[in-house]
Amino acid sequence: MVDAARFLADLHRLRDFGRTGTGVIRPAYSAPDIAGRDWLAGRMVEAGLVPRFDAMGNLFGLAGGRSLLLGSHSDTQPTGGWLDGALGVIAALEVARAAREAGGPAISVVSFQDEEGRFGGTTGSAVWSGTLTLAEADLVADTDGVTLAEARRVLGDRVGPDVDAGQFTGFIELHIEQGPALDAAGAQIGVVSDIVGYREMTVTLSGQQNHAGTTPMALRRDAFQGLSRFAVRLEDRLRNVVTPQSVWTIGHVTVAPNAASIVPGQVRFSVQWRDGDSDRLARMRGVIEAVLAEVAGEIGLGLEIGPVLMLEPVAMDRALRGRLEAAAEAVAPGRWRVLPSGALHDATNVARLMPVAMLFVPSIGGISHAFEEDTAEADLVAGLRVLARAAGVA
Ligand code: GLV
Ligand code: MN
Ligand code: MN
């Protein structure tokens, strides 16, 4: 039987690694991330699992033999919440521990590395699943110019051989919803139908750096004006292409030289868009690139578009999803829903290797990727119990 108090104690212990106010700062390969993973490896040993780091720093706790794999990620956003990823990892640990105490079934645990995308997005599971080679991933640099190859040196002699996916019969990931649907509906559990697809690229607009007092407005080639015109026009132009579920975000911006009395010479920014339909993602890309070219032409800016990162939409496995639905009805009768995931998850990559399914618990106020992120304790425990039941550990 799962032990709710032991689960909550471990969840709060992991929160201490990188704790900052009510939130957590534990990005991939940072000192708190590695310390948290070392602590987790120790808890795995105590639970009778064999801990194993792969070259990316994904941490597996292996049950030995054929087993179901449960887990999520324990890295966070640069300023993240305490439950995003951590909940699924610690719930997996508790279910595996309870299963061993009960004499079965065999349950393994994983904490993937860099789900939050210091080096792209869902990087650890992308490499493990073969979506991306380690050599390709190693070349990616974070926003400070540090490459993955450099960052993962911190793993040192923790790294063991690759972990064979053939030993796992399937993967279930418990996660917070990170959106408003369950909270607004008063539901306790969400069973995920599918995970959205996403695209992301870095754009550079280059103009002419100049004096902010003497350069007439008509003569400026202001890179920041290019970005602002793009952002406003994009909203209008996408209107006929998108649905209310489509989203797009300009989330990371660097303005150079970023000084009050200088007309900005260059802006570099991320453009990310998500939707459940690959064709719509392609149509959105067409609109985004057309508006960028238009705006650059109007203001006389250079335009450079970097490689496009892609994850396709993924449907959850029917059989595993059925187990989650039955478990949700048993634990929270009438208080569960089926819903799609607008957030990305490691499950997308793992679906290349084995059947996958996901369940959600509510995020209070729909807030996530923020220090305010939280979930009612009763809902955290309900999520643990549904996961355990679906895994055959009632
Ligand atoms: C991952 O957290 C994402 O959806 O960006
Ligand atoms: Mn997450
Ligand atoms: Mn996240």
mmCIF file of C-alpha atoms and ligand atoms in Angstrom:
data_model
loop_
_atom_site.group_PDB
_atom_site.id
_atom_site.type_symbol
_atom_site.label_atom_id
_atom_site.label_comp_id
_atom_site.label_asym_id
_atom_site.label_seq_id
_atom_site.Cartn_x
_atom_site.Cartn_y
_atom_site.Cartn_z
ATOM 1 C CA MET A 1 0.000 0.000 0.000
ATOM 2 C CA VAL A 2 1.292 3.461 -0.824
ATOM 3 C CA ASP A 3 2.123 5.597 2.193
ATOM 4 C CA ALA A 4 0.778 9.141 1.685
ATOM 5 C CA ALA A 5 2.818 10.647 4.552
ATOM 6 C CA ARG A 6 6.083 9.123 3.274
ATOM 7 C CA PHE A 7 5.283 10.355 -0.256
ATOM 8 C CA LEU A 8 4.573 13.915 0.938
ATOM 9 C CA ALA A 9 7.719 13.969 3.102
ATOM 10 C CA ASP A 10 9.871 12.981 0.104
ATOM 11 C CA LEU A 11 8.132 15.520 -2.126
ATOM 12 C CA HIS A 12 8.951 18.285 0.369
ATOM 13 C CA ARG A 13 12.521 17.017 0.745
ATOM 14 C CA LEU A 14 13.113 17.304 -3.014
ATOM 15 C CA ARG A 15 11.658 20.825 -2.851
ATOM 16 C CA ASP A 16 14.560 21.811 -0.577
ATOM 17 C CA PHE A 17 17.044 21.389 -3.451
ATOM 18 C CA GLY A 18 17.041 24.853 -5.026
ATOM 19 C CA ARG A 19 14.162 26.120 -2.897
ATOM 20 C CA THR A 20 13.574 29.861 -3.395
ATOM 21 C CA GLY A 21 10.593 31.230 -1.485
ATOM 22 C CA THR A 22 7.608 29.105 -2.472
ATOM 23 C CA GLY A 23 9.301 28.115 -5.746
ATOM 24 C CA VAL A 24 12.390 26.238 -6.883
ATOM 25 C CA ILE A 25 15.423 27.120 -9.016
ATOM 26 C CA ARG A 26 16.873 23.759 -10.109
ATOM 27 C CA PRO A 27 17.708 23.911 -13.814
ATOM 28 C CA ALA A 28 19.355 20.920 -15.478
ATOM 29 C CA TYR A 29 22.976 20.253 -14.342
ATOM 30 C CA SER A 30 22.930 23.070 -11.754
ATOM 31 C CA ALA A 31 24.357 22.207 -8.323
ATOM 32 C CA PRO A 32 20.857 21.786 -6.779
ATOM 33 C CA ASP A 33 19.791 19.546 -9.682
ATOM 34 C CA ILE A 34 22.767 17.226 -9.245
ATOM 35 C CA ALA A 35 22.418 17.214 -5.439
ATOM 36 C CA GLY A 36 18.720 16.407 -5.810
ATOM 37 C CA ARG A 37 19.507 13.541 -8.183
ATOM 38 C CA ASP A 38 22.136 12.147 -5.785
ATOM 39 C CA TRP A 39 19.570 12.248 -2.978
ATOM 40 C CA LEU A 40 17.023 10.536 -5.217
ATOM 41 C CA ALA A 41 19.535 7.815 -6.146
ATOM 42 C CA GLY A 42 19.979 7.144 -2.420
ATOM 43 C CA ARG A 43 16.202 6.879 -1.915
ATOM 44 C CA MET A 44 16.072 4.441 -4.827
ATOM 45 C CA VAL A 45 18.647 2.207 -3.137
ATOM 46 C CA GLU A 46 16.641 2.296 0.111
ATOM 47 C CA ALA A 47 13.572 1.283 -1.929
ATOM 48 C CA GLY A 48 15.392 -1.766 -3.326
ATOM 49 C CA LEU A 49 15.935 -0.288 -6.793
ATOM 50 C CA VAL A 50 19.255 -0.120 -8.660
ATOM 51 C CA PRO A 51 20.046 3.532 -9.535
ATOM 52 C CA ARG A 52 21.629 4.201 -12.900
ATOM 53 C CA PHE A 53 22.647 7.514 -14.503
ATOM 54 C CA ASP A 54 23.008 7.513 -18.291
ATOM 55 C CA ALA A 55 25.270 9.877 -20.239
ATOM 56 C CA MET A 56 22.583 12.613 -20.286
ATOM 57 C CA GLY A 57 22.066 12.414 -16.529
ATOM 58 C CA ASN A 58 18.678 10.721 -16.782
ATOM 59 C CA LEU A 59 18.399 8.825 -13.492
ATOM 60 C CA PHE A 60 16.688 5.421 -13.561
ATOM 61 C CA GLY A 61 15.842 3.265 -10.528
ATOM 62 C CA LEU A 62 15.681 -0.227 -11.964
ATOM 63 C CA ALA A 63 13.523 -2.981 -10.492
ATOM 64 C CA GLY A 64 15.353 -5.693 -12.478
ATOM 65 C CA GLY A 65 13.675 -7.843 -15.125
ATOM 66 C CA ARG A 66 10.574 -6.733 -17.024
ATOM 67 C CA SER A 67 8.838 -3.826 -15.306
ATOM 68 C CA LEU A 68 6.480 -0.905 -15.782
ATOM 69 C CA LEU A 69 8.305 2.443 -15.825
ATOM 70 C CA LEU A 70 6.897 5.405 -13.878
ATOM 71 C CA GLY A 71 8.343 8.895 -13.510
ATOM 72 C CA SER A 72 8.827 12.387 -14.892
ATOM 73 C CA HIS A 73 11.657 14.940 -14.472
ATOM 74 C CA SER A 74 13.312 16.699 -11.524
ATOM 75 C CA ASP A 75 14.925 19.689 -13.274
ATOM 76 C CA THR A 76 12.940 22.962 -13.186
ATOM 77 C CA GLN A 77 12.412 26.105 -15.222
ATOM 78 C CA PRO A 78 14.885 28.959 -14.483
ATOM 79 C CA THR A 79 12.289 30.166 -11.968
ATOM 80 C CA GLY A 80 10.001 27.203 -11.494
ATOM 81 C CA GLY A 81 7.325 25.715 -9.284
ATOM 82 C CA TRP A 82 7.889 22.905 -6.789
ATOM 83 C CA LEU A 83 5.646 20.280 -8.391
ATOM 84 C CA ASP A 84 6.353 20.440 -12.129
ATOM 85 C CA GLY A 85 8.112 17.105 -12.741
ATOM 86 C CA ALA A 86 8.938 16.482 -9.067
ATOM 87 C CA LEU A 87 5.435 15.166 -8.367
ATOM 88 C CA GLY A 88 5.680 12.434 -11.011
ATOM 89 C CA VAL A 89 9.148 11.365 -9.876
ATOM 90 C CA ILE A 90 8.334 11.126 -6.170
ATOM 91 C CA ALA A 91 4.967 9.445 -6.791
ATOM 92 C CA ALA A 92 6.818 6.898 -8.951
ATOM 93 C CA LEU A 93 9.313 6.306 -6.129
ATOM 94 C CA GLU A 94 6.500 5.738 -3.619
ATOM 95 C CA VAL A 95 4.609 3.337 -5.912
ATOM 96 C CA ALA A 96 7.812 1.352 -6.664
ATOM 97 C CA ARG A 97 8.650 1.231 -2.936
ATOM 98 C CA ALA A 98 5.136 0.065 -2.010
ATOM 99 C CA ALA A 99 5.260 -2.539 -4.767
ATOM 100 C CA ARG A 100 8.508 -3.987 -3.423
ATOM 101 C CA GLU A 101 7.108 -4.088 0.100
ATOM 102 C CA ALA A 102 4.081 -5.970 -1.249
ATOM 103 C CA GLY A 103 6.237 -8.449 -3.204
ATOM 104 C CA GLY A 104 5.310 -7.073 -6.650
ATOM 105 C CA PRO A 105 4.642 -6.089 -9.358
ATOM 106 C CA ALA A 106 8.052 -4.860 -10.604
ATOM 107 C CA ILE A 107 8.052 -1.061 -10.983
ATOM 108 C CA SER A 108 11.008 1.030 -12.181
ATOM 109 C CA VAL A 109 11.399 4.785 -11.753
ATOM 110 C CA VAL A 110 12.906 7.543 -13.884
ATOM 111 C CA SER A 111 13.788 11.198 -13.485
ATOM 112 C CA PHE A 112 14.556 12.500 -16.970
ATOM 113 C CA GLN A 113 17.082 15.309 -17.429
ATOM 114 C CA ASP A 114 16.457 18.757 -18.919
ATOM 115 C CA GLU A 115 12.753 18.339 -19.591
ATOM 116 C CA GLU A 116 12.465 22.092 -19.080
ATOM 117 C CA GLY A 117 14.713 22.852 -22.011
ATOM 118 C CA ARG A 118 17.887 24.546 -20.866
ATOM 119 C CA PHE A 119 19.182 22.856 -24.031
ATOM 120 C CA GLY A 120 16.064 22.749 -26.202
ATOM 121 C CA GLY A 121 13.167 20.851 -24.617
ATOM 122 C CA THR A 122 12.606 17.362 -23.160
ATOM 123 C CA THR A 123 16.291 16.813 -24.007
ATOM 124 C CA GLY A 124 17.006 13.811 -21.749
ATOM 125 C CA SER A 125 14.058 11.751 -22.963
ATOM 126 C CA ALA A 126 14.660 12.903 -26.558
ATOM 127 C CA VAL A 127 18.161 11.434 -26.466
ATOM 128 C CA TRP A 128 17.100 8.272 -24.605
ATOM 129 C CA SER A 129 14.332 7.619 -27.143
ATOM 130 C CA GLY A 130 16.540 8.291 -30.173
ATOM 131 C CA THR A 131 14.559 11.392 -31.232
ATOM 132 C CA LEU A 132 17.884 13.224 -31.024
ATOM 133 C CA THR A 133 21.438 11.858 -30.975
ATOM 134 C CA LEU A 134 23.681 12.735 -28.054
ATOM 135 C CA ALA A 135 26.174 14.223 -30.532
ATOM 136 C CA GLU A 136 23.479 16.555 -31.924
ATOM 137 C CA ALA A 137 22.281 17.522 -28.452
ATOM 138 C CA ASP A 138 25.843 18.189 -27.251
ATOM 139 C CA LEU A 139 26.168 21.083 -29.709
ATOM 140 C CA VAL A 140 23.177 22.986 -28.306
ATOM 141 C CA ALA A 141 24.080 25.999 -26.142
ATOM 142 C CA ASP A 142 21.979 27.532 -23.349
ATOM 143 C CA THR A 143 21.187 31.260 -23.223
ATOM 144 C CA ASP A 144 24.611 31.916 -21.610
ATOM 145 C CA GLY A 145 26.448 30.109 -24.421
ATOM 146 C CA VAL A 146 27.289 26.986 -22.358
ATOM 147 C CA THR A 147 26.955 23.844 -24.484
ATOM 148 C CA LEU A 148 25.292 20.659 -23.294
ATOM 149 C CA ALA A 149 28.599 18.839 -23.773
ATOM 150 C CA GLU A 150 30.185 21.241 -21.263
ATOM 151 C CA ALA A 151 27.257 21.233 -18.829
ATOM 152 C CA ARG A 152 26.975 17.462 -18.514
ATOM 153 C CA ARG A 153 30.634 17.090 -17.500
ATOM 154 C CA VAL A 154 29.367 17.768 -13.991
ATOM 155 C CA LEU A 155 28.001 14.192 -13.983
ATOM 156 C CA GLY A 156 31.585 12.897 -13.675
ATOM 157 C CA ASP A 157 31.845 9.228 -12.788
ATOM 158 C CA ARG A 158 28.141 8.875 -12.049
ATOM 159 C CA VAL A 159 27.571 7.948 -15.695
ATOM 160 C CA GLY A 160 26.933 4.256 -16.372
ATOM 161 C CA PRO A 161 25.991 2.297 -19.487
ATOM 162 C CA ASP A 162 22.858 3.132 -21.499
ATOM 163 C CA VAL A 163 19.600 1.876 -20.038
ATOM 164 C CA ASP A 164 17.841 -0.625 -22.309
ATOM 165 C CA ALA A 165 14.242 0.429 -22.969
ATOM 166 C CA GLY A 166 13.353 -3.181 -23.879
ATOM 167 C CA GLN A 167 13.031 -4.075 -20.192
ATOM 168 C CA PHE A 168 10.021 -1.757 -19.740
ATOM 169 C CA THR A 169 6.447 -2.771 -20.586
ATOM 170 C CA GLY A 170 5.072 0.775 -20.637
ATOM 171 C CA PHE A 171 5.407 4.249 -19.110
ATOM 172 C CA ILE A 172 2.971 6.254 -16.968
ATOM 173 C CA GLU A 173 3.675 9.867 -15.977
ATOM 174 C CA LEU A 174 1.767 11.681 -13.242
ATOM 175 C CA HIS A 175 2.000 15.474 -13.564
ATOM 176 C CA ILE A 176 0.263 18.643 -12.459
ATOM 177 C CA GLU A 177 -2.132 19.937 -15.124
ATOM 178 C CA GLN A 178 -0.381 23.343 -15.412
ATOM 179 C CA GLY A 179 -3.610 24.832 -16.765
ATOM 180 C CA PRO A 180 -7.017 25.911 -15.439
ATOM 181 C CA ALA A 181 -9.381 23.125 -16.623
ATOM 182 C CA LEU A 182 -9.443 20.732 -13.641
ATOM 183 C CA ASP A 183 -9.400 23.473 -11.011
ATOM 184 C CA ALA A 184 -12.264 25.334 -12.703
ATOM 185 C CA ALA A 185 -14.315 22.137 -13.008
ATOM 186 C CA GLY A 186 -13.714 21.079 -9.396
ATOM 187 C CA ALA A 187 -12.264 17.801 -10.722
ATOM 188 C CA GLN A 188 -9.522 15.929 -8.874
ATOM 189 C CA ILE A 189 -7.963 13.857 -11.681
ATOM 190 C CA GLY A 190 -7.380 14.361 -15.398
ATOM 191 C CA VAL A 191 -6.692 11.435 -17.702
ATOM 192 C CA VAL A 192 -4.746 12.697 -20.701
ATOM 193 C CA SER A 193 -6.052 11.934 -24.206
ATOM 194 C CA ASP A 194 -3.068 13.342 -26.137
ATOM 195 C CA ILE A 195 -0.144 15.743 -25.864
ATOM 196 C CA VAL A 196 0.148 18.753 -28.178
ATOM 197 C CA GLY A 197 2.882 19.148 -30.758
ATOM 198 C CA TYR A 198 5.249 22.089 -30.673
ATOM 199 C CA ARG A 199 7.662 24.060 -32.810
ATOM 200 C CA GLU A 200 10.272 26.556 -31.617
ATOM 201 C CA MET A 201 12.897 28.663 -33.352
ATOM 202 C CA THR A 202 15.210 31.569 -32.640
ATOM 203 C CA VAL A 203 14.877 34.666 -34.825
ATOM 204 C CA THR A 204 17.414 37.482 -35.225
ATOM 205 C CA LEU A 205 16.451 40.886 -36.641
ATOM 206 C CA SER A 206 19.394 43.168 -37.387
ATOM 207 C CA GLY A 207 19.075 46.922 -38.006
ATOM 208 C CA GLN A 208 21.377 49.885 -37.477
ATOM 209 C CA GLN A 209 22.490 50.805 -33.961
ATOM 210 C CA ASN A 210 22.372 54.609 -33.726
ATOM 211 C CA HIS A 211 21.959 57.690 -31.547
ATOM 212 C CA ALA A 212 18.500 57.904 -29.944
ATOM 213 C CA GLY A 213 18.463 61.720 -29.927
ATOM 214 C CA THR A 214 19.699 62.606 -33.375
ATOM 215 C CA THR A 215 18.372 59.857 -35.653
ATOM 216 C CA PRO A 216 15.053 60.954 -37.239
ATOM 217 C CA MET A 217 12.254 58.426 -36.878
ATOM 218 C CA ALA A 218 11.901 58.045 -40.628
ATOM 219 C CA LEU A 219 15.555 57.054 -41.014
ATOM 220 C CA ARG A 220 15.732 54.468 -38.253
ATOM 221 C CA ARG A 221 16.262 50.776 -38.798
ATOM 222 C CA ASP A 222 15.211 49.871 -35.264
ATOM 223 C CA ALA A 223 15.363 46.126 -34.597
ATOM 224 C CA PHE A 224 13.065 46.341 -31.572
ATOM 225 C CA GLN A 225 10.407 48.111 -33.620
ATOM 226 C CA GLY A 226 10.628 45.126 -35.966
ATOM 227 C CA LEU A 227 9.912 42.731 -33.119
ATOM 228 C CA SER A 228 6.993 44.744 -31.776
ATOM 229 C CA ARG A 229 5.416 45.128 -35.235
ATOM 230 C CA PHE A 230 5.853 41.370 -35.802
ATOM 231 C CA ALA A 231 4.213 40.474 -32.482
ATOM 232 C CA VAL A 232 1.133 42.611 -33.110
ATOM 233 C CA ARG A 233 0.706 41.666 -36.763
ATOM 234 C CA LEU A 234 1.152 37.956 -36.063
ATOM 235 C CA GLU A 235 -1.866 37.909 -33.757
ATOM 236 C CA ASP A 236 -3.996 39.332 -36.553
ATOM 237 C CA ARG A 237 -2.631 37.118 -39.339
ATOM 238 C CA LEU A 238 -2.944 33.883 -37.386
ATOM 239 C CA ARG A 239 -6.619 34.471 -36.722
ATOM 240 C CA ASN A 240 -7.863 32.434 -39.706
ATOM 241 C CA VAL A 241 -5.472 29.566 -39.089
ATOM 242 C CA VAL A 242 -5.726 28.840 -35.369
ATOM 243 C CA THR A 243 -8.313 27.374 -32.979
ATOM 244 C CA PRO A 244 -8.846 28.444 -29.337
ATOM 245 C CA GLN A 245 -6.451 25.600 -28.386
ATOM 246 C CA SER A 246 -3.568 26.926 -30.537
ATOM 247 C CA VAL A 247 -0.950 28.972 -28.670
ATOM 248 C CA TRP A 248 2.130 30.978 -29.596
ATOM 249 C CA THR A 249 4.703 32.703 -27.401
ATOM 250 C CA ILE A 250 7.621 35.096 -27.774
ATOM 251 C CA GLY A 251 9.164 34.125 -24.445
ATOM 252 C CA HIS A 252 12.865 34.928 -24.592
ATOM 253 C CA VAL A 253 14.089 38.262 -25.962
ATOM 254 C CA THR A 254 17.533 39.852 -26.068
ATOM 255 C CA VAL A 255 17.809 43.445 -27.196
ATOM 256 C CA ALA A 256 21.245 44.764 -28.148
ATOM 257 C CA PRO A 257 22.792 46.890 -26.925
ATOM 258 C CA ASN A 258 19.853 47.367 -24.490
ATOM 259 C CA ALA A 259 20.541 50.995 -23.568
ATOM 260 C CA ALA A 260 18.067 53.858 -23.148
ATOM 261 C CA SER A 261 19.805 56.268 -25.525
ATOM 262 C CA ILE A 262 20.616 53.878 -28.353
ATOM 263 C CA VAL A 263 18.334 52.816 -31.211
ATOM 264 C CA PRO A 264 18.456 48.992 -30.859
ATOM 265 C CA GLY A 265 20.695 47.416 -33.491
ATOM 266 C CA GLN A 266 19.642 43.830 -32.962
ATOM 267 C CA VAL A 267 16.972 41.690 -31.335
ATOM 268 C CA ARG A 268 17.087 37.957 -30.890
ATOM 269 C CA PHE A 269 13.945 36.168 -29.731
ATOM 270 C CA SER A 270 12.284 32.780 -29.459
ATOM 271 C CA VAL A 271 9.045 32.054 -31.278
ATOM 272 C CA GLN A 272 7.249 28.958 -30.013
ATOM 273 C CA TRP A 273 3.880 27.612 -31.134
ATOM 274 C CA ARG A 274 1.807 24.584 -30.118
ATOM 275 C CA ASP A 275 -1.236 22.757 -31.424
ATOM 276 C CA GLY A 276 -2.693 19.253 -31.462
ATOM 277 C CA ASP A 277 -2.605 19.080 -35.287
ATOM 278 C CA SER A 278 0.658 18.792 -37.259
ATOM 279 C CA ASP A 279 -0.887 20.353 -40.386
ATOM 280 C CA ARG A 280 -1.959 23.404 -38.415
ATOM 281 C CA LEU A 281 1.525 23.684 -36.933
ATOM 282 C CA ALA A 282 2.885 23.799 -40.489
ATOM 283 C CA ARG A 283 0.348 26.446 -41.543
ATOM 284 C CA MET A 284 1.224 28.536 -38.485
ATOM 285 C CA ARG A 285 4.884 28.304 -39.444
ATOM 286 C CA GLY A 286 4.078 29.619 -42.919
ATOM 287 C CA VAL A 287 2.288 32.647 -41.444
ATOM 288 C CA ILE A 288 5.057 33.324 -38.910
ATOM 289 C CA GLU A 289 7.777 33.263 -41.569
ATOM 290 C CA ALA A 290 5.734 35.424 -43.958
ATOM 291 C CA VAL A 291 5.078 38.113 -41.328
ATOM 292 C CA LEU A 292 8.748 38.132 -40.317
ATOM 293 C CA ALA A 293 9.834 38.656 -43.938
ATOM 294 C CA GLU A 294 7.223 41.374 -44.411
ATOM 295 C CA VAL A 295 8.243 43.339 -41.316
ATOM 296 C CA ALA A 296 11.967 42.974 -42.019
ATOM 297 C CA GLY A 297 11.367 44.294 -45.550
ATOM 298 C CA GLU A 298 9.339 47.290 -44.349
ATOM 299 C CA ILE A 299 11.926 48.467 -41.804
ATOM 300 C CA GLY A 300 15.021 47.386 -43.732
ATOM 301 C CA LEU A 301 16.159 44.762 -41.214
ATOM 302 C CA GLY A 302 18.277 41.686 -41.743
ATOM 303 C CA LEU A 303 16.366 38.489 -40.919
ATOM 304 C CA GLU A 304 17.888 35.223 -39.742
ATOM 305 C CA ILE A 305 15.782 32.229 -38.703
ATOM 306 C CA GLY A 306 17.459 29.398 -36.772
ATOM 307 C CA PRO A 307 16.663 25.666 -36.896
ATOM 308 C CA VAL A 308 13.110 24.694 -35.925
ATOM 309 C CA LEU A 309 12.778 22.351 -32.930
ATOM 310 C CA MET A 310 9.839 19.971 -33.340
ATOM 311 C CA LEU A 311 7.799 17.536 -31.287
ATOM 312 C CA GLU A 312 4.779 15.951 -32.939
ATOM 313 C CA PRO A 313 1.400 15.562 -31.204
ATOM 314 C CA VAL A 314 1.053 12.148 -29.528
ATOM 315 C CA ALA A 315 -2.060 10.153 -28.533
ATOM 316 C CA MET A 316 -1.963 8.140 -25.295
ATOM 317 C CA ASP A 317 -2.074 4.320 -25.431
ATOM 318 C CA ARG A 318 -5.697 3.101 -25.244
ATOM 319 C CA ALA A 319 -5.033 0.200 -22.872
ATOM 320 C CA LEU A 320 -2.935 2.157 -20.359
ATOM 321 C CA ARG A 321 -5.368 5.055 -20.566
ATOM 322 C CA GLY A 322 -8.205 2.623 -19.787
ATOM 323 C CA ARG A 323 -6.366 1.503 -16.658
ATOM 324 C CA LEU A 324 -6.023 5.131 -15.559
ATOM 325 C CA GLU A 325 -9.706 5.816 -16.222
ATOM 326 C CA ALA A 326 -10.783 2.808 -14.142
ATOM 327 C CA ALA A 327 -8.403 3.813 -11.347
ATOM 328 C CA ALA A 328 -9.636 7.440 -11.453
ATOM 329 C CA GLU A 329 -13.252 6.295 -11.108
ATOM 330 C CA ALA A 330 -12.310 4.103 -8.131
ATOM 331 C CA VAL A 331 -10.316 6.823 -6.323
ATOM 332 C CA ALA A 332 -12.308 9.937 -7.295
ATOM 333 C CA PRO A 333 -15.748 8.760 -8.464
ATOM 334 C CA GLY A 334 -17.313 11.334 -10.800
ATOM 335 C CA ARG A 335 -14.490 13.789 -10.124
ATOM 336 C CA TRP A 336 -12.243 13.081 -13.095
ATOM 337 C CA ARG A 337 -12.120 14.210 -16.733
ATOM 338 C CA VAL A 338 -10.387 13.283 -19.958
ATOM 339 C CA LEU A 339 -8.397 16.224 -21.351
ATOM 340 C CA PRO A 340 -5.524 16.995 -23.735
ATOM 341 C CA SER A 341 -2.168 18.286 -22.510
ATOM 342 C CA GLY A 342 -1.055 21.704 -23.743
ATOM 343 C CA ALA A 343 2.240 21.280 -21.879
ATOM 344 C CA LEU A 344 5.035 19.169 -23.293
ATOM 345 C CA HIS A 345 6.108 16.057 -21.465
ATOM 346 C CA ASP A 346 8.784 13.365 -21.612
ATOM 347 C CA ALA A 347 5.948 10.935 -22.412
ATOM 348 C CA THR A 348 5.956 12.319 -25.980
ATOM 349 C CA ASN A 349 9.459 10.960 -26.580
ATOM 350 C CA VAL A 350 8.970 7.758 -24.595
ATOM 351 C CA ALA A 351 5.966 6.961 -26.849
ATOM 352 C CA ARG A 352 8.512 6.074 -29.565
ATOM 353 C CA LEU A 353 9.691 3.182 -27.404
ATOM 354 C CA MET A 354 6.649 1.778 -25.565
ATOM 355 C CA PRO A 355 2.971 2.419 -24.718
ATOM 356 C CA VAL A 356 2.570 5.595 -22.635
ATOM 357 C CA ALA A 357 -0.188 7.277 -20.640
ATOM 358 C CA MET A 358 -0.469 10.318 -18.387
ATOM 359 C CA LEU A 359 -2.645 11.619 -15.597
ATOM 360 C CA PHE A 360 -2.986 15.088 -14.119
ATOM 361 C CA VAL A 361 -3.935 16.613 -10.797
ATOM 362 C CA PRO A 362 -5.251 20.217 -10.640
ATOM 363 C CA SER A 363 -3.033 23.282 -10.527
ATOM 364 C CA ILE A 364 -4.506 25.870 -8.162
ATOM 365 C CA GLY A 365 -5.619 28.858 -10.245
ATOM 366 C CA GLY A 366 -4.112 27.147 -13.308
ATOM 367 C CA ILE A 367 -0.690 28.614 -12.433
ATOM 368 C CA SER A 368 2.575 26.847 -13.312
ATOM 369 C CA HIS A 369 6.113 27.752 -14.453
ATOM 370 C CA ALA A 370 5.889 30.297 -11.623
ATOM 371 C CA PHE A 371 6.740 30.339 -7.908
ATOM 372 C CA GLU A 372 3.007 30.365 -7.061
ATOM 373 C CA GLU A 373 2.499 26.886 -8.579
ATOM 374 C CA ASP A 374 0.661 24.627 -6.099
ATOM 375 C CA THR A 375 -1.834 21.770 -5.732
ATOM 376 C CA ALA A 376 -4.065 20.842 -2.773
ATOM 377 C CA GLU A 377 -2.510 18.067 -0.678
ATOM 378 C CA ALA A 378 -5.627 15.900 -1.041
ATOM 379 C CA ASP A 379 -5.285 16.121 -4.837
ATOM 380 C CA LEU A 380 -1.576 15.181 -4.731
ATOM 381 C CA VAL A 381 -2.476 12.081 -2.729
ATOM 382 C CA ALA A 382 -5.401 11.254 -5.051
ATOM 383 C CA GLY A 383 -2.972 11.385 -7.990
ATOM 384 C CA LEU A 384 -0.606 9.013 -6.158
ATOM 385 C CA ARG A 385 -3.433 6.563 -5.481
ATOM 386 C CA VAL A 386 -4.674 6.580 -9.085
ATOM 387 C CA LEU A 387 -1.121 5.997 -10.326
ATOM 388 C CA ALA A 388 -0.624 3.126 -7.874
ATOM 389 C CA ARG A 389 -3.920 1.467 -8.830
ATOM 390 C CA ALA A 390 -3.243 1.761 -12.546
ATOM 391 C CA ALA A 391 0.194 0.221 -11.944
ATOM 392 C CA GLY A 392 -1.401 -2.727 -10.121
ATOM 393 C CA VAL A 393 -0.251 -1.598 -6.650
ATOM 394 C CA ALA A 394 -3.586 -0.946 -4.934
HETATM 395 C C1 GLV B 1 7.311 22.018 -20.452
HETATM 396 O O1 GLV B 1 7.235 22.275 -19.284
HETATM 397 C C2 GLV B 1 6.581 22.787 -21.403
HETATM 398 O O2 GLV B 1 5.416 22.464 -21.690
HETATM 399 O O3 GLV B 1 7.138 23.806 -21.849
HETATM 400 MN MN MN B 2 6.969 19.111 -16.394
HETATM 401 MN MN MN B 3 7.547 22.499 -17.049
#
